[in-house]
mmCIF file of C-alpha atoms in Angstrom:
data_model
loop_
_atom_site.group_PDB
_atom_site.id
_atom_site.type_symbol
_atom_site.label_atom_id
_atom_site.label_comp_id
_atom_site.label_asym_id
_atom_site.label_seq_id
_atom_site.Cartn_x
_atom_site.Cartn_y
_atom_site.Cartn_z
ATOM 1 C CA MET P 1 -4.506 3.836 -2.814
ATOM 2 C CA LYS P 2 -2.506 2.202 -0.273
ATOM 3 C CA VAL P 3 -0.960 -1.808 -0.416
ATOM 4 C CA VAL P 4 -1.233 -3.517 2.510
ATOM 5 C CA ILE P 5 1.656 -6.711 2.436
ATOM 6 C CA LEU P 6 1.576 -9.317 5.323
ATOM 7 C CA ALA P 7 5.409 -9.487 6.396
ATOM 8 C CA GLY P 8 4.827 -11.118 9.753
ATOM 9 C CA GLY P 9 5.259 -15.114 9.523
ATOM 10 C CA TYR P 10 7.630 -17.595 10.747
ATOM 11 C CA GLY P 11 8.330 -19.078 6.951
ATOM 12 C CA THR P 12 8.827 -22.791 9.048
ATOM 13 C CA ARG P 13 9.835 -24.539 5.201
ATOM 14 C CA LEU P 14 12.450 -22.592 4.332
ATOM 15 C CA GLY P 15 14.662 -24.106 7.133
ATOM 16 C CA GLU P 16 17.926 -22.202 7.703
ATOM 17 C CA GLU P 17 16.770 -19.129 6.035
ATOM 18 C CA THR P 18 14.325 -18.046 8.263
ATOM 19 C CA THR P 19 16.124 -19.120 11.193
ATOM 20 C CA ILE P 20 18.227 -15.443 10.998
ATOM 21 C CA ARG P 21 16.230 -13.234 9.051
ATOM 22 C CA PRO P 22 12.061 -13.277 8.304
ATOM 23 C CA LYS P 23 10.552 -14.694 4.985
ATOM 24 C CA PRO P 24 10.087 -11.562 3.112
ATOM 25 C CA MET P 25 13.897 -10.803 3.427
ATOM 26 C CA ILE P 26 14.904 -13.779 1.696
ATOM 27 C CA GLU P 27 16.837 -12.486 -1.157
ATOM 28 C CA ILE P 28 16.095 -12.815 -4.751
ATOM 29 C CA GLY P 29 18.820 -11.616 -6.953
ATOM 30 C CA GLU P 30 20.600 -9.773 -3.566
ATOM 31 C CA LYS P 31 17.239 -8.082 -3.357
ATOM 32 C CA PRO P 32 14.685 -8.880 -0.614
ATOM 33 C CA ILE P 33 11.593 -10.556 -2.322
ATOM 34 C CA LEU P 34 9.426 -8.179 -0.217
ATOM 35 C CA TRP P 35 11.258 -5.217 -2.501
ATOM 36 C CA HIS P 36 10.674 -7.201 -5.764
ATOM 37 C CA ILE P 37 6.555 -7.111 -4.454
ATOM 38 C CA MET P 38 6.653 -3.340 -3.913
ATOM 39 C CA LYS P 39 8.575 -2.807 -7.122
ATOM 40 C CA SER P 40 5.673 -4.748 -8.973
ATOM 41 C CA TYR P 41 3.320 -2.449 -7.663
ATOM 42 C CA SER P 42 5.087 0.699 -7.926
ATOM 43 C CA PHE P 43 5.426 0.123 -11.636
ATOM 44 C CA TYR P 44 1.721 0.434 -11.994
ATOM 45 C CA GLY P 45 1.846 4.040 -9.559
ATOM 46 C CA PHE P 46 1.029 2.493 -6.180
ATOM 47 C CA ASN P 47 3.587 3.688 -3.779
ATOM 48 C CA GLU P 48 2.650 3.772 -0.486
ATOM 49 C CA PHE P 49 2.982 0.557 1.716
ATOM 50 C CA ILE P 50 1.602 -0.250 5.160
ATOM 51 C CA ILE P 51 3.838 -4.040 5.912
ATOM 52 C CA CYS P 52 2.447 -6.127 8.678
ATOM 53 C CA LEU P 53 5.241 -6.907 10.586
ATOM 54 C CA GLY P 54 5.867 -9.897 13.263
ATOM 55 C CA TYR P 55 8.644 -12.497 13.017
ATOM 56 C CA LYS P 56 12.086 -10.480 13.392
ATOM 57 C CA GLY P 57 10.095 -7.523 12.362
ATOM 58 C CA TYR P 58 12.848 -4.705 13.380
ATOM 59 C CA GLN P 59 14.988 -6.144 10.303
ATOM 60 C CA ILE P 60 12.237 -5.132 7.959
ATOM 61 C CA LYS P 61 12.534 -2.004 9.840
ATOM 62 C CA GLU P 62 16.363 -1.644 9.635
ATOM 63 C CA TYR P 63 16.149 -2.649 6.097
ATOM 64 C CA PHE P 64 14.084 0.454 5.900
ATOM 65 C CA ALA P 65 15.663 2.736 7.771
ATOM 66 C CA ASN P 66 18.924 2.652 5.961
ATOM 67 C CA TYR P 67 17.322 1.986 2.614
ATOM 68 C CA PHE P 68 17.917 5.586 1.092
ATOM 69 C CA LEU P 69 21.610 5.220 2.442
ATOM 70 C CA HIS P 70 22.189 1.677 0.848
ATOM 71 C CA GLU P 71 20.487 2.919 -2.612
ATOM 72 C CA SER P 72 23.402 6.283 -3.173
ATOM 73 C CA ASP P 73 26.769 6.642 -3.693
ATOM 74 C CA THR P 74 28.054 8.251 -0.442
ATOM 75 C CA THR P 75 30.725 9.937 0.770
ATOM 76 C CA PHE P 76 31.544 9.956 4.790
ATOM 77 C CA ASP P 77 33.867 12.924 5.620
ATOM 78 C CA PHE P 78 35.306 11.654 8.900
ATOM 79 C CA THR P 79 37.636 14.935 9.107
ATOM 80 C CA LYS P 80 34.144 16.669 9.717
ATOM 81 C CA GLY P 81 32.840 14.255 12.174
ATOM 82 C CA GLY P 82 31.697 11.561 9.814
ATOM 83 C CA ASP P 83 29.409 13.869 7.773
ATOM 84 C CA ALA P 84 27.565 12.075 5.019
ATOM 85 C CA ILE P 85 27.087 13.795 1.621
ATOM 86 C CA VAL P 86 24.707 11.611 -0.633
ATOM 87 C CA HIS P 87 25.602 11.542 -4.295
ATOM 88 C CA GLY P 88 22.273 11.359 -6.438
ATOM 89 C CA HIS P 89 18.758 9.634 -5.533
ATOM 90 C CA LYS P 90 18.390 6.323 -6.419
ATOM 91 C CA ALA P 91 15.758 5.316 -3.671
ATOM 92 C CA GLU P 92 11.819 4.416 -5.096
ATOM 93 C CA PRO P 93 9.544 7.371 -4.187
ATOM 94 C CA TRP P 94 7.537 5.172 -1.525
ATOM 95 C CA LYS P 95 5.977 5.921 1.782
ATOM 96 C CA VAL P 96 6.272 3.099 3.767
ATOM 97 C CA THR P 97 4.491 2.747 7.402
ATOM 98 C CA LEU P 98 5.951 -0.385 9.024
ATOM 99 C CA VAL P 99 3.442 -1.855 11.944
ATOM 100 C CA ASP P 100 4.098 -4.302 14.668
ATOM 101 C CA THR P 101 1.348 -6.193 14.423
ATOM 102 C CA GLY P 102 2.577 -9.399 16.542
ATOM 103 C CA VAL P 103 4.675 -12.536 16.527
ATOM 104 C CA GLU P 104 1.452 -14.942 17.172
ATOM 105 C CA THR P 105 -0.818 -13.091 15.180
ATOM 106 C CA LEU P 106 -3.005 -14.721 12.283
ATOM 107 C CA THR P 107 -3.449 -13.105 9.021
ATOM 108 C CA GLY P 108 -6.547 -11.450 9.342
ATOM 109 C CA GLY P 109 -5.297 -10.065 12.990
ATOM 110 C CA ARG P 110 -2.648 -8.709 11.255
ATOM 111 C CA LEU P 111 -5.241 -6.678 8.819
ATOM 112 C CA LYS P 112 -7.525 -5.510 11.568
ATOM 113 C CA ARG P 113 -4.261 -4.104 13.504
ATOM 114 C CA VAL P 114 -3.273 -1.875 10.710
ATOM 115 C CA LYS P 115 -7.049 -0.482 10.084
ATOM 116 C CA ALA P 116 -5.512 2.837 12.049
ATOM 117 C CA TYR P 117 -3.422 3.620 9.271
ATOM 118 C CA LEU P 118 -5.926 2.641 6.032
ATOM 119 C CA GLY P 119 -7.961 5.488 5.300
ATOM 120 C CA ALA P 120 -11.911 5.468 3.924
ATOM 121 C CA GLU P 121 -10.935 4.451 0.731
ATOM 122 C CA ASP P 122 -10.213 0.781 -1.209
ATOM 123 C CA PHE P 123 -6.869 -0.713 -0.333
ATOM 124 C CA MET P 124 -4.959 -3.741 -1.542
ATOM 125 C CA LEU P 125 -3.160 -6.351 0.035
ATOM 126 C CA THR P 126 -0.777 -9.235 -0.778
ATOM 127 C CA TYR P 127 1.302 -12.056 0.858
ATOM 128 C CA GLY P 128 5.121 -10.920 1.282
ATOM 129 C CA ASP P 129 6.156 -13.998 -0.025
ATOM 130 C CA GLY P 130 4.491 -14.672 -3.354
ATOM 131 C CA LEU P 131 5.750 -13.328 -6.987
ATOM 132 C CA ALA P 132 3.639 -12.433 -10.130
ATOM 133 C CA ASP P 133 3.246 -10.620 -13.129
ATOM 134 C CA VAL P 134 -0.523 -9.202 -12.221
ATOM 135 C CA ASN P 135 -1.283 -6.132 -13.643
ATOM 136 C CA ILE P 136 -2.030 -3.969 -11.034
ATOM 137 C CA LYS P 137 -4.042 -1.659 -12.723
ATOM 138 C CA GLU P 138 -6.158 -3.910 -14.468
ATOM 139 C CA LEU P 139 -7.032 -5.944 -11.339
ATOM 140 C CA LEU P 140 -8.177 -2.712 -9.734
ATOM 141 C CA LYS P 141 -10.581 -1.666 -12.389
ATOM 142 C CA TYR P 142 -11.704 -5.584 -12.389
ATOM 143 C CA HIS P 143 -12.522 -4.847 -8.780
ATOM 144 C CA GLN P 144 -14.535 -1.134 -9.706
ATOM 145 C CA ALA P 145 -16.400 -2.511 -11.904
ATOM 146 C CA HIS P 146 -18.213 -5.800 -9.786
ATOM 147 C CA ASN P 147 -18.603 -3.091 -6.842
ATOM 148 C CA LYS P 148 -17.848 -5.671 -4.741
ATOM 149 C CA LEU P 149 -16.175 -6.045 -1.128
ATOM 150 C CA ALA P 150 -13.604 -8.115 -2.029
ATOM 151 C CA THR P 151 -11.618 -9.054 -4.886
ATOM 152 C CA VAL P 152 -9.026 -11.987 -4.884
ATOM 153 C CA THR P 153 -6.384 -12.913 -7.823
ATOM 154 C CA ALA P 154 -7.070 -16.405 -9.069
ATOM 155 C CA VAL P 155 -4.459 -18.570 -10.662
ATOM 156 C CA GLN P 156 -4.312 -22.209 -11.710
ATOM 157 C CA PRO P 157 -1.121 -23.672 -10.458
ATOM 158 C CA ARG P 158 -0.290 -27.417 -9.532
ATOM 159 C CA GLY P 159 -2.648 -29.401 -6.942
ATOM 160 C CA ARG P 160 -1.287 -28.620 -3.301
ATOM 161 C CA PHE P 161 -3.735 -25.412 -2.400
ATOM 162 C CA GLY P 162 -7.252 -24.921 -1.526
ATOM 163 C CA ALA P 163 -9.363 -24.640 -4.612
ATOM 164 C CA LEU P 164 -12.110 -21.604 -4.945
ATOM 165 C CA SER P 165 -15.406 -22.699 -5.991
ATOM 166 C CA LEU P 166 -16.410 -19.793 -9.165
ATOM 167 C CA ALA P 167 -19.397 -19.036 -10.636
ATOM 168 C CA ALA P 168 -20.153 -18.635 -14.066
ATOM 169 C CA ASP P 169 -19.645 -14.525 -13.109
ATOM 170 C CA ASN P 170 -16.654 -15.201 -11.201
ATOM 171 C CA ARG P 171 -18.082 -14.715 -8.011
ATOM 172 C CA VAL P 172 -16.409 -16.898 -5.533
ATOM 173 C CA GLU P 173 -18.847 -19.521 -3.876
ATOM 174 C CA LYS P 174 -16.559 -21.010 -1.626
ATOM 175 C CA PHE P 175 -13.437 -22.289 -0.387
ATOM 176 C CA GLN P 176 -12.395 -25.712 -1.324
ATOM 177 C CA GLU P 177 -10.156 -27.778 0.831
ATOM 178 C CA LYS P 178 -6.869 -28.812 -1.045
ATOM 179 C CA THR P 179 -7.455 -30.291 -4.779
ATOM 180 C CA ALA P 180 -5.461 -32.319 -6.908
ATOM 181 C CA ASP P 181 -7.664 -30.645 -9.873
ATOM 182 C CA ASN P 182 -4.821 -29.104 -12.142
ATOM 183 C CA ASN P 183 -7.455 -26.804 -13.362
ATOM 184 C CA ALA P 184 -8.578 -25.671 -9.967
ATOM 185 C CA TRP P 185 -8.590 -21.804 -9.246
ATOM 186 C CA ILE P 186 -6.974 -20.698 -6.344
ATOM 187 C CA ASN P 187 -6.134 -17.817 -3.565
ATOM 188 C CA ALA P 188 -3.150 -16.205 -5.033
ATOM 189 C CA GLY P 189 -3.416 -13.240 -3.704
ATOM 190 C CA PHE P 190 -3.031 -9.483 -4.721
ATOM 191 C CA PHE P 191 -6.304 -8.933 -3.284
ATOM 192 C CA VAL P 192 -8.308 -5.152 -3.696
ATOM 193 C CA LEU P 193 -10.751 -4.541 -0.510
ATOM 194 C CA LYS P 194 -13.174 -2.127 0.792
ATOM 195 C CA PRO P 195 -12.423 -1.079 4.449
ATOM 196 C CA ARG P 196 -15.801 -2.720 5.511
ATOM 197 C CA VAL P 197 -14.360 -5.808 4.957
ATOM 198 C CA ILE P 198 -12.038 -5.222 8.570
ATOM 199 C CA ASP P 199 -15.443 -5.791 10.309
ATOM 200 C CA TYR P 200 -15.786 -9.337 8.756
ATOM 201 C CA ILE P 201 -12.434 -10.258 11.301
ATOM 202 C CA GLU P 202 -13.079 -10.443 15.075
ATOM 203 C CA GLY P 203 -9.484 -10.884 16.551
ATOM 204 C CA ASP P 204 -5.812 -11.598 16.424
ATOM 205 C CA ASN P 205 -6.925 -15.437 15.730
ATOM 206 C CA ILE P 206 -8.310 -15.056 12.850
ATOM 207 C CA LEU P 207 -6.836 -16.571 9.619
ATOM 208 C CA PHE P 208 -8.328 -13.673 7.243
ATOM 209 C CA GLU P 209 -8.562 -17.176 4.330
ATOM 210 C CA LYS P 210 -10.926 -19.012 6.555
ATOM 211 C CA GLU P 211 -14.064 -16.931 8.033
ATOM 212 C CA PRO P 212 -13.661 -13.884 6.864
ATOM 213 C CA VAL P 213 -13.178 -14.694 3.090
ATOM 214 C CA GLN P 214 -15.320 -17.614 3.412
ATOM 215 C CA ARG P 215 -18.141 -15.479 4.875
ATOM 216 C CA LEU P 216 -17.386 -12.926 2.123
ATOM 217 C CA ALA P 217 -18.104 -15.712 -0.500
ATOM 218 C CA LYS P 218 -21.311 -16.709 0.903
ATOM 219 C CA GLU P 219 -22.689 -13.306 1.172
ATOM 220 C CA GLY P 220 -21.637 -12.633 -2.705
ATOM 221 C CA GLN P 221 -19.379 -10.154 -1.708
ATOM 222 C CA LEU P 222 -16.367 -11.673 -3.155
ATOM 223 C CA VAL P 223 -15.024 -12.241 -6.351
ATOM 224 C CA ALA P 224 -12.114 -13.094 -8.545
ATOM 225 C CA TYR P 225 -9.793 -11.808 -11.071
ATOM 226 C CA LYS P 226 -8.489 -15.022 -13.047
ATOM 227 C CA HIS P 227 -4.736 -14.321 -13.817
ATOM 228 C CA GLN P 228 -3.331 -16.365 -16.592
ATOM 229 C CA GLY P 229 0.243 -15.578 -16.178
ATOM 230 C CA PHE P 230 2.696 -15.865 -14.060
ATOM 231 C CA TRP P 231 2.513 -16.268 -10.062
ATOM 232 C CA GLN P 232 4.775 -18.316 -7.705
ATOM 233 C CA PRO P 233 4.736 -18.327 -4.042
ATOM 234 C CA MET P 234 8.354 -18.692 -1.885
ATOM 235 C CA ASP P 235 7.377 -21.440 0.467
ATOM 236 C CA THR P 236 10.397 -23.923 -0.217
ATOM 237 C CA LEU P 237 13.845 -23.378 -0.602
ATOM 238 C CA ARG P 238 13.437 -25.088 -4.239
ATOM 239 C CA GLU P 239 10.459 -22.510 -5.182
ATOM 240 C CA ARG P 240 13.308 -19.970 -3.978
ATOM 241 C CA THR P 241 16.399 -21.283 -6.098
ATOM 242 C CA LEU P 242 13.334 -21.626 -8.622
ATOM 243 C CA LEU P 243 12.810 -17.662 -8.492
ATOM 244 C CA GLU P 244 16.643 -16.935 -8.139
ATOM 245 C CA ASN P 245 17.479 -19.152 -11.193
ATOM 246 C CA LEU P 246 14.527 -17.135 -13.448
ATOM 247 C CA TRP P 247 16.131 -13.393 -12.427
ATOM 248 C CA GLN P 248 19.846 -14.882 -13.111
ATOM 249 C CA THR P 249 18.925 -15.505 -16.040
ATOM 250 C CA GLY P 250 17.189 -13.047 -17.159
ATOM 251 C CA LYS P 251 13.580 -14.751 -17.329
ATOM 252 C CA ALA P 252 12.066 -13.182 -14.849
ATOM 253 C CA PRO P 253 8.104 -12.730 -15.964
ATOM 254 C CA TRP P 254 7.756 -10.177 -12.787
ATOM 255 C CA LYS P 255 10.679 -7.941 -13.859
ATOM 256 C CA VAL P 256 7.813 -5.461 -15.288
ATOM 257 C CA TRP P 257 9.900 -2.256 -14.581
#
């Protein structure tokens, strides 16, 4: 099963950090947050990724173009024209497709632009700036058991996010505006989707979290997987510092590998 990661946004609330690199390349523990997200999926056996590029996407391309080299011990023999000898294979068993989905394209449009790479099976979708200790296999099992077009992971953080209105069977009835209710369930990403979901997206200027998701909810085709564990987006420098401190102190809940 393929994993689509949205990695094209500007990340303007991170200030100077994103003037020189795209948000998913901001490092936690000397590794881009994008790497941490991919490691989480890889731990559960999901190793095929489609990354939606936008702002400064060439930096993500360059990172993966040199990934194998950077992760291995290497000898450069300049007496033989600079021949490279790689000692050991330390890179992950990933297959990574990098797709330029436009600098100004919104989240729904980015997903629609990678349709040709998805195939006919269900796939996963998440954001390139949020970390969690979601059990991906349990999430998939939940999605398959409910047989809906879409499953979203729901969490209960502080109240600066838009909320989900959930029915008793965890169907999402509607998306609400931002709420001060600390008990509200919100969209944490970590979606599992059937390919038909892409038909709900009209073009580049569509936010996936707006019309498509709201329509899925209205039609009873969106179910929430309630995650009671750790989830933390990296929207601000304060949040980046929080994640870095968790990593440096050995208390990073998302480090399941």
